[in-house]
Amino acid sequence: MLGKELLIFDGAMGSLLEERVPGHSIPEDLNITHPQVVRDIHLEYGVADCITTNTFGLNPLKYRGAYDLGQVAEAAISHARVTGKQVFFDVGPSGALMAPIGTLTFDGAYEAYATIARLTAHLVDGYICETFSDLLELKACVLALKEHTDKPIFATMTFDSTGRTLCGTTPEIAARTLSALGVDAMGANCSLGPKEMKGVVEELLRHSSVPVILQPNMGLPTLRDGKTYYPLTQEEFLNAVTEYRDMGVSVLGGCCGTTPSLIRRMCSLRGPISRPRAEEKTYVCSATRSAEWNGGVRVCGERLNPTGKKALKAALLEGDYDYLTREAMAQEEAGADLLDLNVGVPGIDEAKVMVEACQSVQGVCNLPLQIDSSSPDALEAGARYYNGIPLLNSVNGERSVMERVFPIAKKYGAVVLGLTMDAQGVPKTASERYEIARRIVDCAGEYGIPPHRILIDTLTLTASAEQSQVKETLEALRLVRTLGVNTALGVSNVSFGLPARSLLNKTFLTMAMTCGLTMPILNPCDSEMMGAVRAFSCLTGEDKGCEKYISAYGNSTPVATPTTNTTDLAGCVLHGLRGGVTAATLEALKTLAPLEVVEQVLIPTLEKVGAEYEAGRLFLPQLICAAEVAKDAFAVLEEKFPSSGTSRGTVVLATVQGDVHDIGKNIVKVVLQSYGFTVMDLGRDVSPEQVVEAALESHPVAVGLSALMTTTVPAMEETVRRLKAAGITAPIYVGGAVLTSEIASAIGADEYVPGAAEFARSLLARLDV
Amino acid sequence: MSISVTVRKAAAYLGAKGEDAALYHRIEECLRVLEGIAHFRYLSGRYTRPLPFLLGEPYATYLKGTQAYYLCLATLGAEVSKYLLGLRATDMGAYVLADACASAYLETLCDQREAELGEPLGYRFCPGYGGSSVLDVGYIYEALEGQKAGIQLLGSGMMVPEKSMAGILAVGGRAEPRCEGCALYESCEKRRRGEPCWEKSC
């Protein structure tokens, strides 16, 4: 019946409970303390097809009531059962924000919802997960329910007047992601009244391949003296939802402010439902951005693949995810449509690092990701923790590989990249590669993965070693397009071992796009390659009116860059000129030893910058820029002379537990690095145990703790106590807006420093430099 | 060229002294970016009887003589936090600038919403001012159901996304802001310079 006939859900519970038991604080506890009140409300909604339990806030992370979770859940379900209708367990969000913005981890969210599932799976007819703003939290909820029950799952998000959720997810992204995850119905509830929801409804119906559910508020509320008022009339509500039913919404109910009498009137809307099929297309997304193929070319950035990249390999081995995020953001700014993420470096736990890398990159970069690994475990780990619809790279023509990877793609709703090779290697002819592609598409179909969720890579071989293969790769592109799939190639492989690589790469790219390449994997920071893509899009008409091309190249005068005759290192630091620092450092090394560069140029210049700042002639961003330039100079010195002794030792930094502000700590980090210290930055909200562990491991020359608020000073005191108890003798510096030297002394710290420069100077003095 | 209040406020947060056209230009560019990504949410409720946490000082003095007040809660949203996180990893100087701009922008948007309430309002009193406990943010968060604005309240009294604000607005309030009683009184550079944070920038 779902999707064929209109289903009616019930309406608001909270507002009715507030009327009948005024002043209560935990609605879920009323299942225990006022069972008849709850039952009466359910019975009043008994005309609906499905009744939702009074459990919206019953989440282990949120519930602060007086009873055991299981006890409340069972009571709530038994009250809903009195209606004799289908009972759906109401699952609300935790109220916590997902990391890195907030403190809730994916595993923490998953476990909370798994607890709910374990308590209720045998008692309910289905689950309705509603009012979610964060797509990742909702994914954790859906997975937890799917992995613990086989009951239907309806999932709705809440969109506001901007047409997005509070975390920036659009109805399109929500619809496609939740459909791909295999929920039974998806839609929208709360925040808006029915009239305001129209744009959202249109998008949901256009993009959801599962039935759509809608539960609007009774209009937009106002709050007076702690009471909420809803101004909309029942006629206005019914007119709007009738239109939505006619458009194809399959399930209708009501959210805040709706009443049993409204739901009774909605029952007259019951009847057959018809809606157009959602558009099928190759589509990947993050929570906030999508990349879709509708006849054009989409660029996949290749710079997060450690093959041939020494610095990225080192970053992965050291767990320096800031390096990855910098590379990700540079590619995003350069115009990539999605990014390849590969963490395959010998010596690391690839599945674990894939998750960490994925979370770090997604924490700051909006682009969708291609999870790239030869390890199915790493693919699965990445796909599980990924926020959105990922692209999984890869499968090939080997049955065993497809049987391992396709179930992962099916479970997590991923798009899959297939390589036209198998156990025998890369075939020599285009037709053989086409046959492998056909095998991949056919096998994917056995797992319910249609051609529009597959891209095929016909494999680029190097022209220097296998010149005749170049045209086979191109011909294979043409052939596999007939399978209804999109295509991919790692373009720059073609020129390996030949001179003027960029010329070959650009030419091959254009040839390949003409043959049907739709996802070149390349370096988006290479302006020539991106230029070729833009020119192709312009000439083929994908870039309508050549708008993007004109926007990129229309102002042909080069952008004026700040001119300076300063090439010396001191000048670069003083003026924050990052562009010239490498050359300036190398120039300085012609006449000075590395340590002399540090002590005769960098440190004195930083002192001068600090003095200018204190005198009010420079402001904070300039101070930071100068410190960053000095830091870059240090990196050059370290790279050129690894044992030059330029590092002054390690400093462990942390913002203490309970505190998530870290701007001060980050400024200290940059300044200390600019003075030549190695900084182990533990981040924010760091427990005392983590600080102690880091200090014991790194033998620092100092530990720096930051706290912004008086409420987190106790955590700082505890951290100081534990450091001393662990025998850490390095001086403990403390800083932050609320601290003073008196407080520092009272909590046992060795020194209070009001700012980054003072920290560095004091530490240098202690080390007697 | 007229420089907006928001630009001047951000410049003040950055410690800038005097007119600085280059800085103002950078701030304006940053504010344009923030305008494009911010998901500003503002919750408010009007009350005529003081909630229990407002019966003591310093709130009693702040609300003295008023017949009504608003509680308010606002945020620039998660995408601004994400943007700041990205800058933190890539460009610390830009991050410091953007952090100041975001604080100034949040205040300006709140000022605008408060003007739309259509009543004469006293200055916005935020928990933590005048010796009040920052944990009192929790009362405002609970009263206005802060999670509906996508705000999480941490145990420390801080809110995430980081550019979020909770406050009280006295209707017809005549209380004047002052430095005494502030948690930052001892360490405050602005107070020492004679430029308290509660003074308007222009």
PDB file of C-alpha atoms in Angstrom, chain A residues 351-459:
ATOM      1  CA  ALA A 351      40.683   1.425   7.098  1.00  0.00           C
ATOM      2  CA  LYS A 352      41.222   3.490  10.250  1.00  0.00           C
ATOM      3  CA  VAL A 353      43.127   6.227   8.438  1.00  0.00           C
ATOM      4  CA  MET A 354      40.527   6.321   5.668  1.00  0.00           C
ATOM      5  CA  VAL A 355      37.842   7.112   8.220  1.00  0.00           C
ATOM      6  CA  GLU A 356      39.937   9.800   9.904  1.00  0.00           C
ATOM      7  CA  ALA A 357      40.947  11.325   6.585  1.00  0.00           C
ATOM      8  CA  CYS A 358      37.390  11.265   5.298  1.00  0.00           C
ATOM      9  CA  GLN A 359      36.057  12.936   8.435  1.00  0.00           C
ATOM     10  CA  SER A 360      38.810  15.565   8.425  1.00  0.00           C
ATOM     11  CA  VAL A 361      38.311  16.471   4.793  1.00  0.00           C
ATOM     12  CA  GLN A 362      34.515  16.478   5.043  1.00  0.00           C
ATOM     13  CA  GLY A 363      34.789  18.644   8.130  1.00  0.00           C
ATOM     14  CA  VAL A 364      35.983  21.581   6.041  1.00  0.00           C
ATOM     15  CA  CYS A 365      35.495  20.781   2.363  1.00  0.00           C
ATOM     16  CA  ASN A 366      32.085  20.697   0.718  1.00  0.00           C
ATOM     17  CA  LEU A 367      32.989  18.586  -2.288  1.00  0.00           C
ATOM     18  CA  PRO A 368      31.849  14.968  -2.675  1.00  0.00           C
ATOM     19  CA  LEU A 369      34.594  12.373  -2.358  1.00  0.00           C
ATOM     20  CA  GLN A 370      35.758   9.338  -4.262  1.00  0.00           C
ATOM     21  CA  ILE A 371      36.833   6.769  -1.649  1.00  0.00           C
ATOM     22  CA  ASP A 372      39.816   5.155  -3.370  1.00  0.00           C
ATOM     23  CA  SER A 373      41.405   1.959  -2.104  1.00  0.00           C
ATOM     24  CA  SER A 374      42.388  -1.534  -3.172  1.00  0.00           C
ATOM     25  CA  SER A 375      41.296  -2.726   0.269  1.00  0.00           C
ATOM     26  CA  PRO A 376      37.581  -3.566   0.532  1.00  0.00           C
ATOM     27  CA  ASP A 377      37.845  -2.984   4.299  1.00  0.00           C
ATOM     28  CA  ALA A 378      39.049   0.567   3.705  1.00  0.00           C
ATOM     29  CA  LEU A 379      36.315   1.110   1.100  1.00  0.00           C
ATOM     30  CA  GLU A 380      33.700  -0.083   3.531  1.00  0.00           C
ATOM     31  CA  ALA A 381      35.031   1.995   6.401  1.00  0.00           C
ATOM     32  CA  GLY A 382      35.089   5.103   4.229  1.00  0.00           C
ATOM     33  CA  ALA A 383      31.611   4.461   2.828  1.00  0.00           C
ATOM     34  CA  ARG A 384      30.159   3.884   6.288  1.00  0.00           C
ATOM     35  CA  TYR A 385      31.395   7.118   7.835  1.00  0.00           C
ATOM     36  CA  TYR A 386      30.923   9.202   4.732  1.00  0.00           C
ATOM     37  CA  ASN A 387      28.345  11.995   4.843  1.00  0.00           C
ATOM     38  CA  GLY A 388      26.354  11.788   1.627  1.00  0.00           C
ATOM     39  CA  ILE A 389      26.619   9.528  -1.424  1.00  0.00           C
ATOM     40  CA  PRO A 390      30.252   8.555  -2.118  1.00  0.00           C
ATOM     41  CA  LEU A 391      31.935   7.220  -5.219  1.00  0.00           C
ATOM     42  CA  LEU A 392      33.811   3.986  -4.483  1.00  0.00           C
ATOM     43  CA  ASN A 393      36.988   3.343  -6.413  1.00  0.00           C
ATOM     44  CA  SER A 394      37.008   0.524  -7.359  1.00  0.00           C
ATOM     45  CA  VAL A 395      35.918  -2.853  -8.672  1.00  0.00           C
ATOM     46  CA  ASN A 396      37.369  -4.628 -11.677  1.00  0.00           C
ATOM     47  CA  GLY A 397      36.364  -7.582 -13.849  1.00  0.00           C
ATOM     48  CA  GLU A 398      37.274 -10.202 -11.237  1.00  0.00           C
ATOM     49  CA  ARG A 399      34.143 -11.804  -9.849  1.00  0.00           C
ATOM     50  CA  SER A 400      35.588 -12.084  -6.344  1.00  0.00           C
ATOM     51  CA  VAL A 401      36.345  -8.360  -6.208  1.00  0.00           C
ATOM     52  CA  MET A 402      32.880  -7.412  -7.437  1.00  0.00           C
ATOM     53  CA  GLU A 403      31.268  -9.790  -4.930  1.00  0.00           C
ATOM     54  CA  ARG A 404      33.166  -8.081  -2.148  1.00  0.00           C
ATOM     55  CA  VAL A 405      32.606  -4.460  -3.169  1.00  0.00           C
ATOM     56  CA  PHE A 406      29.111  -4.383  -4.705  1.00  0.00           C
ATOM     57  CA  PRO A 407      27.391  -5.286  -1.410  1.00  0.00           C
ATOM     58  CA  ILE A 408      29.212  -2.350   0.215  1.00  0.00           C
ATOM     59  CA  ALA A 409      28.026  -0.029  -2.542  1.00  0.00           C
ATOM     60  CA  LYS A 410      24.487  -1.347  -2.246  1.00  0.00           C
ATOM     61  CA  LYS A 411      24.355  -0.992   1.532  1.00  0.00           C
ATOM     62  CA  TYR A 412      25.693   2.555   1.636  1.00  0.00           C
ATOM     63  CA  GLY A 413      24.063   3.751  -1.569  1.00  0.00           C
ATOM     64  CA  ALA A 414      27.377   4.457  -3.256  1.00  0.00           C
ATOM     65  CA  VAL A 415      28.245   4.963  -6.910  1.00  0.00           C
ATOM     66  CA  VAL A 416      30.992   2.601  -8.092  1.00  0.00           C
ATOM     67  CA  LEU A 417      33.997   3.027 -10.352  1.00  0.00           C
ATOM     68  CA  GLY A 418      34.917  -0.078 -12.367  1.00  0.00           C
ATOM     69  CA  LEU A 419      38.332  -0.693 -13.923  1.00  0.00           C
ATOM     70  CA  THR A 420      38.460  -2.539 -17.230  1.00  0.00           C
ATOM     71  CA  MET A 421      41.002  -5.081 -16.071  1.00  0.00           C
ATOM     72  CA  ASP A 422      40.869  -8.449 -14.382  1.00  0.00           C
ATOM     73  CA  ALA A 423      43.129 -11.234 -13.077  1.00  0.00           C
ATOM     74  CA  GLN A 424      44.790 -11.386 -16.495  1.00  0.00           C
ATOM     75  CA  GLY A 425      45.724  -7.717 -16.330  1.00  0.00           C
ATOM     76  CA  VAL A 426      44.796  -4.887 -18.692  1.00  0.00           C
ATOM     77  CA  PRO A 427      43.468  -6.133 -22.044  1.00  0.00           C
ATOM     78  CA  LYS A 428      45.216  -4.928 -25.168  1.00  0.00           C
ATOM     79  CA  THR A 429      42.128  -4.103 -27.190  1.00  0.00           C
ATOM     80  CA  ALA A 430      39.246  -1.741 -26.729  1.00  0.00           C
ATOM     81  CA  SER A 431      36.717  -4.490 -27.375  1.00  0.00           C
ATOM     82  CA  GLU A 432      38.185  -6.652 -24.603  1.00  0.00           C
ATOM     83  CA  ARG A 433      37.984  -3.716 -22.191  1.00  0.00           C
ATOM     84  CA  TYR A 434      34.394  -3.176 -23.285  1.00  0.00           C
ATOM     85  CA  GLU A 435      33.629  -6.836 -22.449  1.00  0.00           C
ATOM     86  CA  ILE A 436      34.993  -6.401 -18.941  1.00  0.00           C
ATOM     87  CA  ALA A 437      32.906  -3.246 -18.560  1.00  0.00           C
ATOM     88  CA  ARG A 438      29.835  -5.195 -19.639  1.00  0.00           C
ATOM     89  CA  ARG A 439      30.621  -7.889 -17.037  1.00  0.00           C
ATOM     90  CA  ILE A 440      30.895  -5.200 -14.369  1.00  0.00           C
ATOM     91  CA  VAL A 441      27.588  -3.620 -15.337  1.00  0.00           C
ATOM     92  CA  ASP A 442      25.831  -7.012 -15.473  1.00  0.00           C
ATOM     93  CA  CYS A 443      27.203  -8.090 -12.089  1.00  0.00           C
ATOM     94  CA  ALA A 444      26.237  -4.746 -10.571  1.00  0.00           C
ATOM     95  CA  GLY A 445      22.728  -5.344 -11.822  1.00  0.00           C
ATOM     96  CA  GLU A 446      22.598  -8.608  -9.831  1.00  0.00           C
ATOM     97  CA  TYR A 447      23.107  -6.463  -6.725  1.00  0.00           C
ATOM     98  CA  GLY A 448      20.460  -3.956  -7.737  1.00  0.00           C
ATOM     99  CA  ILE A 449      22.991  -1.341  -8.824  1.00  0.00           C
ATOM    100  CA  PRO A 450      21.840   0.182 -12.130  1.00  0.00           C
ATOM    101  CA  PRO A 451      24.147   1.549 -14.893  1.00  0.00           C
ATOM    102  CA  HIS A 452      23.622   5.145 -13.849  1.00  0.00           C
ATOM    103  CA  ARG A 453      25.409   4.305 -10.570  1.00  0.00           C
ATOM    104  CA  ILE A 454      28.514   3.084 -12.354  1.00  0.00           C
ATOM    105  CA  LEU A 455      31.490   4.822 -13.913  1.00  0.00           C
ATOM    106  CA  ILE A 456      33.958   2.856 -15.999  1.00  0.00           C
ATOM    107  CA  ASP A 457      37.685   3.636 -16.198  1.00  0.00           C
ATOM    108  CA  THR A 458      39.135   2.310 -19.444  1.00  0.00           C
ATOM    109  CA  LEU A 459      42.659   2.751 -18.038  1.00  0.00           C
TER     110      LEU A 459
END
